[in-house]
Coordinates of C-alpha atoms in Angstrom, one line a residue:
M178 CA -1.0 -205.4 144.4
N179 CA -3.9 -205.2 141.9
I180 CA -5.7 -201.9 141.0
T181 CA -8.9 -201.8 139.0
K182 CA -11.3 -199.0 138.1
E183 CA -15.1 -199.1 138.0
Q184 CA -16.7 -196.2 136.0
I185 CA -19.8 -194.9 137.8
D186 CA -20.6 -192.2 135.2
D187 CA -18.7 -189.6 133.1
L188 CA -17.7 -187.7 136.2
N189 CA -17.3 -190.4 138.9
A190 CA -15.4 -193.6 139.3
V191 CA -14.2 -196.0 142.1
V192 CA -10.7 -197.4 142.1
K193 CA -10.3 -200.7 143.9
V194 CA -6.9 -201.7 145.3
A195 CA -6.1 -205.2 146.5
V196 CA -3.0 -205.4 148.7
S197 CA -1.6 -208.8 149.5
K198 CA 0.6 -209.8 152.4
E199 CA 3.6 -210.1 150.0
D200 CA 3.3 -206.4 149.1
Y201 CA 4.0 -205.2 152.6
Q202 CA 5.4 -208.1 154.8
D203 CA 9.1 -207.6 154.1
K204 CA 9.0 -203.9 154.8
V205 CA 7.0 -204.3 158.0
E206 CA 9.3 -207.1 159.3
K207 CA 12.4 -205.0 158.6
I208 CA 11.0 -202.0 160.5
L209 CA 10.0 -204.2 163.4
K210 CA 13.5 -205.7 163.6
D211 CA 14.9 -202.2 163.7
Y212 CA 12.5 -201.4 166.5
R213 CA 13.6 -204.5 168.4
K214 CA 17.3 -203.3 168.2
Q215 CA 16.4 -199.9 169.7
A216 CA 13.6 -200.9 172.1
N217 CA 14.0 -200.1 175.8
I218 CA 11.4 -202.2 177.7
P219 CA 11.8 -202.8 181.5
G220 CA 12.9 -206.4 182.2
F221 CA 14.7 -206.9 178.9
R222 CA 18.2 -206.0 177.8
K223 CA 18.4 -203.6 174.8
G224 CA 18.1 -205.6 171.6
Q225 CA 16.8 -208.7 173.4
V226 CA 13.1 -207.9 173.6
P227 CA 11.1 -210.9 172.2
M228 CA 9.8 -210.2 168.7
G229 CA 6.3 -211.2 169.8
L230 CA 6.2 -208.4 172.3
I231 CA 7.5 -205.9 169.7
K232 CA 4.8 -207.0 167.2
K233 CA 2.1 -206.8 169.9
Q234 CA 3.2 -203.2 170.8
Y235 CA 4.1 -201.8 167.5
G236 CA 3.0 -204.2 164.8
K237 CA -0.5 -202.8 163.9
A238 CA 0.8 -199.2 163.8
V239 CA 3.7 -200.1 161.5
L240 CA 1.4 -202.2 159.3
V241 CA -1.1 -199.4 158.9
D242 CA 1.7 -196.8 158.2
E243 CA 3.4 -199.0 155.5
V244 CA 0.2 -200.0 153.8
N245 CA -0.9 -196.3 153.6
K246 CA 2.5 -195.4 152.0
L247 CA 2.0 -198.3 149.5
L248 CA -1.5 -197.1 148.7
Q249 CA -0.4 -193.5 148.2
D250 CA 2.6 -194.3 145.9
N251 CA 0.8 -196.9 143.8
L252 CA -2.4 -195.0 143.5
N253 CA -0.6 -191.9 142.3
K254 CA 1.4 -194.0 139.8
Y255 CA -1.8 -195.6 138.6
L256 CA -3.6 -192.3 138.0
T257 CA -0.6 -191.0 136.1
E258 CA -0.2 -194.1 133.9
E259 CA -3.9 -194.3 133.1
K260 CA -3.9 -190.5 132.4
L261 CA -6.9 -190.0 134.6
D262 CA -7.7 -186.3 135.0
V263 CA -9.0 -186.1 138.6
L264 CA -10.4 -183.2 140.6
G265 CA -9.3 -183.0 144.2
N266 CA -7.7 -186.2 145.6
P267 CA -9.0 -189.8 145.8
L268 CA -11.3 -190.2 148.8
P269 CA -11.1 -193.5 150.7
K270 CA -14.6 -195.1 151.0
Q271 CA -15.7 -195.9 154.5
Q272 CA -15.5 -199.6 155.3
D273 CA -17.0 -200.2 158.8
D274 CA -16.1 -203.9 159.0
F275 CA -12.5 -203.4 157.8
D276 CA -10.1 -206.0 159.3
W277 CA -6.4 -205.1 159.5
D278 CA -5.6 -208.6 160.8
K279 CA -6.4 -210.2 157.4
D280 CA -3.5 -211.1 155.1
N281 CA -5.1 -209.6 152.0
L282 CA -6.5 -206.1 152.3
D283 CA -9.0 -204.5 150.0
F284 CA -9.5 -200.7 149.6
E285 CA -11.8 -198.5 147.6
F286 CA -11.3 -194.9 146.6
E287 CA -13.8 -192.5 145.1
L288 CA -12.6 -190.3 142.2
G289 CA -14.0 -187.1 140.8
L290 CA -13.2 -186.8 137.1
A291 CA -12.6 -183.7 135.2
P292 CA -15.4 -183.1 132.6
S293 CA -15.0 -183.2 128.9
F294 CA -15.9 -180.0 127.1
D295 CA -15.0 -177.6 124.3
V296 CA -14.0 -173.9 124.6
N297 CA -15.0 -171.5 121.9
L298 CA -13.1 -168.2 122.1
K299 CA -15.5 -166.7 119.6
T300 CA -18.1 -166.0 122.3
K301 CA -21.7 -165.3 121.2
K302 CA -21.6 -161.7 122.3
A303 CA -18.5 -159.5 121.6
V304 CA -16.4 -158.4 124.5
T305 CA -15.4 -154.7 124.6
Q306 CA -11.7 -154.0 124.3
Y307 CA -11.1 -150.5 125.6
K308 CA -8.4 -148.3 124.0
I309 CA -7.8 -145.5 126.4
V310 CA -6.4 -142.3 124.9
A311 CA -4.7 -139.4 126.7
D312 CA -6.7 -136.3 125.6
K313 CA -5.5 -132.7 125.5
K314 CA -6.9 -131.9 128.9
M315 CA -5.1 -134.7 130.5
I316 CA -1.8 -133.9 128.8
K317 CA -2.1 -130.2 129.8
E318 CA -2.7 -131.2 133.4
Q319 CA 0.3 -133.6 133.4
V320 CA 2.6 -130.8 132.0
E321 CA 1.4 -128.5 134.7
R322 CA 2.0 -131.1 137.4
I323 CA 5.5 -131.7 136.1
Q324 CA 6.2 -127.9 136.1
K325 CA 4.9 -127.6 139.6
Q326 CA 6.9 -130.7 140.9
Y327 CA 10.2 -129.4 139.4
G328 CA 9.5 -125.8 140.1
K329 CA 11.2 -123.7 142.9
L330 CA 9.7 -122.4 146.1
V331 CA 9.4 -118.6 146.5
S332 CA 8.8 -117.3 150.1
K333 CA 5.6 -115.2 150.6
T334 CA 4.3 -113.0 153.4
E335 CA 0.7 -114.1 153.2
V336 CA -1.4 -117.0 152.0
G337 CA -2.7 -117.1 148.5
K338 CA -5.1 -119.6 146.9
T339 CA -2.3 -121.7 145.2
D340 CA 0.4 -121.6 147.9
E341 CA 2.0 -124.2 150.1
I342 CA 1.8 -123.7 153.8
T343 CA 3.9 -125.3 156.5
G344 CA 2.7 -125.3 160.1
F345 CA 1.6 -127.3 163.1
F346 CA -1.8 -129.0 163.5
T347 CA -2.8 -129.4 167.2
N348 CA -5.8 -130.8 169.1
E349 CA -5.1 -131.7 172.7
E350 CA -8.1 -133.9 173.2
E351 CA -7.3 -136.1 170.1
E352 CA -3.5 -135.9 170.9
I353 CA -2.7 -134.3 167.6
D354 CA 0.5 -132.3 167.5
H355 CA 2.0 -132.6 164.0
K356 CA 4.0 -130.5 161.6
A357 CA 2.9 -130.7 158.0
T358 CA 3.0 -128.9 154.6
I359 CA -0.4 -128.5 152.9
E360 CA -1.2 -127.3 149.4
M361 CA -4.0 -124.9 149.1
D362 CA -5.3 -126.3 145.8
K363 CA -5.8 -129.7 147.6
I364 CA -8.2 -128.2 150.2
K365 CA -11.8 -128.9 149.5
S366 CA -13.6 -126.9 152.2
K367 CA -14.5 -123.4 150.9
K368 CA -14.7 -122.2 154.5
A369 CA -11.1 -123.4 155.2
I370 CA -9.8 -121.7 152.1
D371 CA -11.5 -118.4 153.0
T372 CA -10.1 -118.7 156.6
L373 CA -6.5 -119.3 155.3
V374 CA -6.3 -116.8 152.5
G375 CA -4.6 -113.6 153.6
K376 CA -3.1 -115.1 156.8
K377 CA 0.6 -114.6 157.7
V378 CA 3.4 -116.4 159.4
G379 CA 2.7 -116.8 163.1
D380 CA -1.1 -116.7 162.6
S381 CA -3.2 -119.5 164.1
V382 CA -6.6 -120.6 162.6
T383 CA -9.2 -123.1 163.5
L384 CA -10.1 -125.6 160.8
S385 CA -12.7 -128.4 160.8
T386 CA -11.4 -131.8 159.8
K387 CA -14.7 -132.7 158.1
G388 CA -14.3 -132.5 154.3
L389 CA -11.1 -130.6 154.7
F390 CA -9.2 -132.1 151.8
K391 CA -10.2 -133.2 148.3
E392 CA -8.6 -136.6 148.9
D393 CA -9.4 -138.4 152.2
Y394 CA -5.9 -139.9 152.6
L395 CA -4.4 -136.4 152.9
L396 CA -6.0 -135.8 156.3
S397 CA -4.2 -138.7 158.1
S398 CA -0.9 -137.4 156.6
A399 CA -1.5 -133.8 157.6
L400 CA -2.5 -134.6 161.2
G401 CA 0.0 -137.4 161.7
I402 CA -2.6 -140.0 162.6
A403 CA -3.5 -143.5 161.4
Q404 CA -5.9 -143.7 158.4
D405 CA -8.6 -145.6 160.4
K406 CA -8.6 -142.8 163.0
A407 CA -8.7 -140.1 160.2
D408 CA -11.7 -141.7 158.5
G409 CA -14.8 -139.9 159.6
L410 CA -12.9 -137.7 162.1
K411 CA -15.0 -134.6 162.8
V412 CA -13.2 -132.2 165.1
N413 CA -11.7 -128.7 165.1
V414 CA -7.9 -128.4 164.9
T415 CA -5.7 -125.4 165.4
F416 CA -3.2 -124.7 162.5
T417 CA -0.3 -122.4 163.3
I418 CA 1.5 -121.1 160.2
E419 CA 5.3 -121.3 160.2
E420 CA 6.1 -120.8 156.5
I421 CA 4.3 -119.7 153.3
N422 CA 5.7 -120.5 149.8
E423 CA 4.6 -120.2 146.3
R424 CA 5.8 -122.8 143.9
E425 CA 7.1 -121.1 140.8
P426 CA 6.5 -123.5 137.8
A427 CA 9.7 -124.9 136.1
A428 CA 10.4 -123.6 132.6
L429 CA 9.8 -126.0 129.8
D430 CA 13.4 -126.0 128.7
Q431 CA 16.1 -128.4 127.8
E432 CA 17.3 -128.6 131.4
L433 CA 13.9 -129.9 132.5
F434 CA 13.6 -132.3 129.5
D435 CA 17.0 -133.8 130.2
K436 CA 16.2 -134.2 133.9
L437 CA 13.0 -136.1 133.0
F438 CA 14.1 -138.3 130.2
G439 CA 17.8 -138.3 129.8
E440 CA 20.1 -136.0 127.8
G441 CA 18.8 -135.1 124.4
K442 CA 15.9 -137.6 124.3
V443 CA 13.3 -134.8 124.3
T444 CA 14.1 -131.4 122.8
S445 CA 10.8 -129.5 122.6
E446 CA 7.5 -128.9 124.3
K447 CA 5.7 -130.8 121.5
E448 CA 8.0 -133.8 122.0
L449 CA 7.4 -133.6 125.8
K450 CA 3.6 -133.8 125.2
D451 CA 4.0 -136.6 122.7
K452 CA 6.1 -138.5 125.3
I453 CA 3.6 -137.9 128.0
K454 CA 0.8 -139.1 125.7
E455 CA 2.8 -142.2 124.8
D456 CA 3.8 -143.1 128.3
S457 CA 0.3 -142.4 129.7
E458 CA -1.4 -144.6 127.1
K459 CA 1.1 -147.4 127.8
Q460 CA 0.1 -147.3 131.4
F461 CA -3.6 -147.1 130.5
E462 CA -3.1 -150.2 128.3
Q463 CA -2.2 -152.2 131.5
Q464 CA -5.6 -151.2 133.0
S465 CA -7.6 -151.9 129.8
D466 CA -5.8 -155.3 129.4
Q467 CA -6.7 -156.3 132.9
K468 CA -10.3 -155.3 132.3
L469 CA -10.3 -157.3 129.0
L470 CA -8.9 -160.3 130.8
N471 CA -11.5 -160.2 133.5
D472 CA -14.3 -159.7 131.0
I473 CA -13.3 -162.5 128.8
T474 CA -12.9 -164.8 131.8
E475 CA -16.4 -164.0 132.9
K476 CA -17.8 -164.5 129.4
L477 CA -16.0 -167.9 129.0
I478 CA -17.3 -169.1 132.3
D479 CA -20.8 -168.0 131.4
E480 CA -20.8 -169.6 127.9
T481 CA -18.7 -172.8 128.4
K482 CA -21.2 -175.3 129.8
F483 CA -20.2 -178.5 131.6
E484 CA -21.1 -180.5 134.6
L485 CA -18.9 -181.0 137.7
P486 CA -18.8 -184.0 140.1
S487 CA -20.4 -181.7 142.6
E488 CA -21.3 -184.3 145.2
F489 CA -17.8 -185.7 145.2
L490 CA -16.2 -182.2 145.5
R491 CA -18.5 -181.2 148.4
K492 CA -17.4 -184.4 150.2
W493 CA -13.8 -183.7 149.4
I494 CA -14.0 -180.1 150.6
Q495 CA -15.7 -181.4 153.8
I496 CA -12.9 -183.7 154.9
S497 CA -9.7 -182.4 153.1
G498 CA -9.1 -179.3 155.1
E499 CA -7.2 -178.9 158.4
N500 CA -10.5 -178.8 160.3
P501 CA -13.4 -181.0 159.0
L502 CA -16.5 -179.0 157.9
T503 CA -20.2 -179.8 158.3
E504 CA -22.2 -180.7 155.2
D505 CA -23.7 -177.2 155.1
E506 CA -20.3 -175.5 155.5
A507 CA -18.8 -177.7 152.7
K508 CA -21.8 -176.9 150.4
E509 CA -21.3 -173.2 151.0
E510 CA -17.5 -173.5 150.4
F511 CA -18.1 -175.4 147.2
E512 CA -20.5 -172.7 145.9
K513 CA -17.9 -170.0 146.7
S514 CA -15.1 -171.9 144.9
E515 CA -17.1 -173.4 142.0
K516 CA -16.6 -170.4 139.6
G517 CA -12.8 -170.4 140.2
L518 CA -12.6 -174.1 139.6
R519 CA -14.6 -173.8 136.4
Y520 CA -12.2 -171.2 135.1
Q521 CA -9.2 -173.2 136.1
L522 CA -10.5 -176.1 133.9
I523 CA -11.3 -173.7 131.1
E524 CA -7.9 -172.0 131.3
G525 CA -6.1 -175.3 131.4
K526 CA -8.0 -176.5 128.3
I527 CA -7.0 -173.3 126.4
I528 CA -3.4 -173.6 127.5
Q529 CA -3.2 -177.2 126.4
E530 CA -5.0 -176.8 123.1
N531 CA -2.9 -173.7 122.1
E532 CA 0.3 -175.2 123.4
L533 CA 1.1 -172.2 125.6
Q534 CA 4.3 -172.7 127.6
V535 CA 6.6 -170.5 129.7
Q536 CA 10.2 -171.1 128.7
F537 CA 13.1 -170.1 131.0
D538 CA 14.7 -167.6 128.6
E539 CA 11.4 -165.7 128.0
L540 CA 10.7 -165.8 131.7
K541 CA 14.1 -164.2 132.3
D542 CA 13.4 -161.5 129.7
F543 CA 10.0 -160.9 131.2
A544 CA 11.6 -160.5 134.6
K545 CA 14.1 -157.9 133.2
G546 CA 11.3 -156.0 131.7
F547 CA 9.4 -155.9 135.0
I548 CA 12.6 -154.8 136.8
K549 CA 13.2 -152.1 134.3
S550 CA 9.7 -150.7 134.7
Q551 CA 10.1 -150.6 138.5
M552 CA 13.4 -148.8 138.2
A553 CA 11.8 -146.2 136.0
Q554 CA 9.2 -145.5 138.7
Y555 CA 12.2 -144.4 140.9
G556 CA 13.7 -142.2 138.3
H557 CA 16.3 -144.8 137.0
M558 CA 15.2 -144.5 133.4
D559 CA 18.1 -146.2 131.5
P560 CA 19.7 -149.1 133.5
K561 CA 22.6 -151.0 132.0
E562 CA 22.2 -154.5 130.8
E563 CA 24.6 -155.9 133.4
E564 CA 22.6 -154.3 136.1
L565 CA 19.4 -155.8 134.8
E566 CA 21.1 -159.2 134.5
S567 CA 22.3 -159.1 138.1
V568 CA 18.9 -158.2 139.5
A569 CA 17.1 -160.7 137.3
A570 CA 19.5 -163.5 138.5
R571 CA 18.6 -162.7 142.2
V572 CA 14.9 -162.7 141.3
M573 CA 15.1 -166.0 139.4
S574 CA 16.8 -167.7 142.4
N575 CA 13.6 -167.1 144.5
Q576 CA 11.0 -169.8 143.8
D577 CA 8.1 -167.7 145.0
E578 CA 9.1 -164.9 142.6
V579 CA 9.6 -167.4 139.7
K580 CA 6.1 -168.7 140.4
R581 CA 4.5 -165.3 140.5
L582 CA 6.3 -164.1 137.3
S583 CA 5.4 -167.3 135.5
E584 CA 1.7 -166.8 136.3
Q585 CA 2.0 -163.2 135.1
L586 CA 3.7 -164.3 131.9
M587 CA 1.1 -167.0 131.2
S588 CA -1.7 -164.4 131.8
Q589 CA 0.1 -162.2 129.2
K590 CA 0.2 -165.1 126.7
L591 CA -3.5 -165.8 127.3
L592 CA -4.2 -162.1 126.8
D593 CA -2.3 -162.1 123.5
L594 CA -4.2 -165.2 122.4
Y595 CA -7.6 -163.5 123.3
K596 CA -6.7 -160.4 121.3
E597 CA -5.9 -162.6 118.3
K598 CA -8.8 -165.1 118.4
A599 CA -11.6 -163.8 120.7
N600 CA -14.7 -162.0 119.6
L601 CA -13.8 -158.4 120.4
K602 CA -15.0 -154.9 119.6
V603 CA -12.6 -152.1 120.1
K604 CA -13.9 -148.9 121.7
E605 CA -11.7 -145.7 122.0
V606 CA -12.4 -143.7 125.2
S607 CA -10.8 -141.1 127.4
Y608 CA -9.5 -142.3 130.8
D609 CA -12.4 -140.6 132.6
D610 CA -14.9 -142.3 130.4
F611 CA -13.2 -145.7 130.8
I612 CA -13.5 -145.4 134.6
K613 CA -17.2 -144.5 134.3
E614 CA -18.0 -147.3 131.8
A615 CA -15.7 -150.0 133.2
Y616 CA -16.3 -149.6 136.9
S617 CA -19.7 -147.8 137.3

């Protein structure tokens, strides 16, 4: 077998593969002999079918199959040995007059080659790196939320503006019949608030579902219906009160601090606020980091200029899928995927030039950190090392999880690199201002 490459231009090449009879004959003959041993053809005993008949019936299919296997194996080997950085897969060139009956077979494959380019992390225009701070207002609201969450319920005789009410929502036509607890301070409708305030256990009131709650998702929960049904629902419902409670805020004492953070880790209201500030800003950092990663990605795509073998890629997209596409469909698909492909090439270049790698030990430590943060969300603040090791071992035995965590860790390595080398300007903002600026 002889393989040669013809360079068309910087982004396109043709590989020519010459396959001789000696390359495939022994393998084809062996398979046909095995077929002969197993063949059941009327008029012949098993294993006694003439080889000429076997070749006539199966020879062409076996030949095509074996030659294709040879092509795939040797072409992949050639691309690796020649260190050719190809995009997509080699595409066989159409040969209308191809003759499988010839002893020597010649094939041609089109290649789309990855472009050569440089990546400059010092982009022309600086990218904003947001530092989100927890302000006094946010910390105060968080303290109040904690006090309310861990406070105790005190029964009341009539509804006040900050109470919690348990009762039944009903609407026969919409098949609504659901018991729920609602919080007065989460009701948006002033008319509903005025209707409820002063009511007692056993009273029934009529409420409109339109704009009832401050948050849209609360309506589906209160009425016991699917979110898609709750969206835009404009009907009157009857609410019959069964229970009225006032939530008395928890005292900011050592018992509460220990319950929140573990024994003795926080000992004063000031330390509580400091801890809330620290934890909040740590969570905010994840959001600002993701924003930074997205913005740098966009900037690098915009400023790193290179050509792609577009015609080859459109052709490859057209025929490589499960269902072949039309030329127009392939063109549209290429336009949708081009940006992602460009960043894959840019990211690969950055990873290679900066020798970024994911080692097993650091991936395991990364997994343990991820597990620990998830445990904390469910109140398990201080897991033992043996527990983390056990869960991490299970996670690392799942290849899909390993792939996902590896991608996350590589993103973190890229982010650290960008923070060190990219052209950044730091801007300190409150969380509300971050949302306005970053996502307006």
